[in-house]
XYZ file of C-alpha atoms in Angstrom:
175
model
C 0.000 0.000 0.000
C 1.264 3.445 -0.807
C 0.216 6.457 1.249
C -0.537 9.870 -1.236
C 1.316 12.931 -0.107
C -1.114 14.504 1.500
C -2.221 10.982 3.650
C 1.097 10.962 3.947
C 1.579 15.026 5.459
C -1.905 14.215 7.645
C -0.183 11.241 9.168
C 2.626 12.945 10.372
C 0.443 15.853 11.711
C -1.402 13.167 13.780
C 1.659 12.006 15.740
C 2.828 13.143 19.033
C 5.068 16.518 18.976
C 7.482 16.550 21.424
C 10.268 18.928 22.159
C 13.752 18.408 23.701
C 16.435 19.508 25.425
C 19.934 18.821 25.772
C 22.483 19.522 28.274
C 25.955 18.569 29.404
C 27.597 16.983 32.662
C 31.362 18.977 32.502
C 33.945 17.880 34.874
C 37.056 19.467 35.826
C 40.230 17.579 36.716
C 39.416 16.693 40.023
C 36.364 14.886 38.894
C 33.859 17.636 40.287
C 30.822 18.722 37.866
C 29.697 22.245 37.551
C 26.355 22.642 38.211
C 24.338 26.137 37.874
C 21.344 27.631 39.233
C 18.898 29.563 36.767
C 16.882 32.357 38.152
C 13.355 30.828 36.847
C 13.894 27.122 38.100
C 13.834 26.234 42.087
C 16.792 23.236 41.548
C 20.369 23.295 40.700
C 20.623 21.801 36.964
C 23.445 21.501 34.458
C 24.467 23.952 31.257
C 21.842 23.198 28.869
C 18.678 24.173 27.226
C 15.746 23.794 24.992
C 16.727 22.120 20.650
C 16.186 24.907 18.700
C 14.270 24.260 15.363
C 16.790 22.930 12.657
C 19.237 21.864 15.470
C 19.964 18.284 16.997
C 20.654 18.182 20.901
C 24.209 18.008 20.397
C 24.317 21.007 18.805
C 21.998 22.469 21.323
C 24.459 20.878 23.481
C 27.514 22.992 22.914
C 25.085 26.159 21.585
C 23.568 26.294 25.062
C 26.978 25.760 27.590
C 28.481 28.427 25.319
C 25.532 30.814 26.061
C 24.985 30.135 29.786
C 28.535 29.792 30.742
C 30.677 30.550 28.570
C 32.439 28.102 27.696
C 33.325 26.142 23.870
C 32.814 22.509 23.930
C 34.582 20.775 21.379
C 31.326 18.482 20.185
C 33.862 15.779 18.959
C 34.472 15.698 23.001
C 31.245 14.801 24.144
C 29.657 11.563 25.144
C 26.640 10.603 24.929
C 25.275 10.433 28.723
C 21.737 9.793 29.191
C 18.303 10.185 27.438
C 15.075 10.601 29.131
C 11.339 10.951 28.485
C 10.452 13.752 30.803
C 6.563 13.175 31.961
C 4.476 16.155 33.466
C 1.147 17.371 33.308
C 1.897 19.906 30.894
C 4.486 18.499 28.316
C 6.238 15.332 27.338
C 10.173 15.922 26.004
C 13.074 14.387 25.613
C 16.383 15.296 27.118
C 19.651 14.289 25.899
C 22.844 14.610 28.405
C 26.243 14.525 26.751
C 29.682 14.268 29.274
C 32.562 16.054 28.728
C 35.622 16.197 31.113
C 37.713 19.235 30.654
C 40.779 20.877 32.032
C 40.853 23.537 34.921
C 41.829 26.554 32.664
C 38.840 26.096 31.070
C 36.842 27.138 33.908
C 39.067 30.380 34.659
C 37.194 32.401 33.263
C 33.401 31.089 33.589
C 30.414 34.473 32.388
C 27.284 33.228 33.950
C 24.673 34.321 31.235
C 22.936 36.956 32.951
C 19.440 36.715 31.595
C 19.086 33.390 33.017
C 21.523 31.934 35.261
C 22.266 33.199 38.517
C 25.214 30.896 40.023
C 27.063 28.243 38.867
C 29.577 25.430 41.015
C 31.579 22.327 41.374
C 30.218 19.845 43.197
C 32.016 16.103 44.013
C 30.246 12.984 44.016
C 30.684 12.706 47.454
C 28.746 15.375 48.050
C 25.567 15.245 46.359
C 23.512 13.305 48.653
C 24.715 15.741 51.343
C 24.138 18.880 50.098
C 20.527 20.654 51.038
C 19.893 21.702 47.764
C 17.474 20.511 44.950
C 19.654 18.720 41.899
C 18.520 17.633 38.463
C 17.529 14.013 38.542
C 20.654 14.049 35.979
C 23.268 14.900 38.783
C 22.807 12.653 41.041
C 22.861 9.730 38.279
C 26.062 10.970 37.504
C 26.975 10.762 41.222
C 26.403 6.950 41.001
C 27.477 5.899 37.930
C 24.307 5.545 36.493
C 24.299 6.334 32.568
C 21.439 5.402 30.371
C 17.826 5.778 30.012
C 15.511 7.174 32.239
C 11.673 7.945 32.348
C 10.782 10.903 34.994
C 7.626 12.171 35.774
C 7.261 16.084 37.238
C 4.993 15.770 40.123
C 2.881 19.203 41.199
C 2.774 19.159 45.238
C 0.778 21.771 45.885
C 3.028 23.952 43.843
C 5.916 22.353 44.724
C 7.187 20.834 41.233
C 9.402 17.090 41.910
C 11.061 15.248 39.219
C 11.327 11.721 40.091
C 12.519 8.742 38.154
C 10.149 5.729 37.299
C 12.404 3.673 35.112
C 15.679 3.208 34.221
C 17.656 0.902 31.749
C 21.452 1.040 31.567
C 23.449 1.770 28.161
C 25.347 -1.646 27.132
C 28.151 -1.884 28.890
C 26.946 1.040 31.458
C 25.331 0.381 35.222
C-alpha cells in the first residue's frame, strides 16, 4: 500500500510533537561537575537548554553551555550520557545529556549568562547526597554511575514541582 502525499503530510500531523532539550555533565580535573542555578527554576541543573528548530541536541548541546557559561565545547568531546522521556502534566520531552571532562583553565574564566543563570559550582560525588539543595535528577545519576535511560515524571505538590525517576535501563556496557 502506498500512502498519497497529502495521507502521507496528515499522518505525520497526527503524531505526538514533542520537544527536547539537551544539556551537558562537565567535569574538571578533580572529577567535580559544575552545576548552575537559573533564576526561573527552584533546583540546581546543568548547562543546557531547549533544541532549537533545525538543530539536533548536540548542537543544542555545545550552543547552550556556550551561552549560559561561557564556555566552547569541542562536540567531537562529548559523550553521549543519558536520554530521558520527561513526563508532566503539561508536556512530554526528551532530554539528551552529553559528558565532557575538561581541564581547569577552562573554567578560569566562567560568564554566567545573565538573563538566566544566577550561580554556577563544582560539586564532588561525594557530596551530592549531602548537600541541602534541589539537583537535576541528571546529577545525582552521575553521582552513582548511572548512565542510560531514564523515564521521569514532574509531580505538582501543591506547587511544589518534583522530578522523580520511574524507570531506568542502563546503556550496554553502562550500570
Amino acid at each position: 500500500m502506498k500512502f498519497t502525499d497529502e495521507e502521507r503530510q496528515a499522518w505525520l500531523a497526527s503524531l505526538d510533537r514533542r520537544f527536547s532539550s539537551a544539556a551537558v555533565l562537565i567535569e574538571n580535573e578533580q572529577g567535580e561537575l559544575l552545576i548552575v542555578k537559573a533564576g526561573y527554576k527552584d533546583h540546581w541543573s546543568l548547562p543546557g537548554g531547549i533544541v532549537d528548530a533545525g538543530e539536533s541536541p548536540l548542537e543544542a548541546a555545545v550552543r547552550e553551555v556556550k551561552e549560559e557559561v561561557d564556555i566552547q565545547v569541542d562536540p567531537k568531546d562529548l559523550k553521549l550520557a543519558m536520554v530521558a522521556s520527561r513526563h508532566s502534566d503539561e508536556f512530554l520531552t526528551h532530554q539528551f545529556v552529553f559528558f565532557t571532562k575538561l581541564e581547569n583553565d577552562a573554567f578560569s574564566e566562567i560568564k554566567l549568562q545573565e538573563s538566566e543563570i544566577v550561580a554556577s559550582k563544582f560539586i564532588a560525588k561525594n557530596e551530592v547526597d549531602f548537600e541541602d539543595m534541589s539537583l537535576l535528577w541528571a546529577i545525582r545519576f552521575w553521582a552513582i554511575d548511572k548512565f542510560g535511560y531514564v523515564n521521569t515524571k514532574i509531580i505538582d505538590n501543591d506547587g511544589v514541582k518534583k522530578e522523580v525517576v520511574d524507570f531506568f535501563a542502563p546503556m550496554i556496557g553502562g550500570k
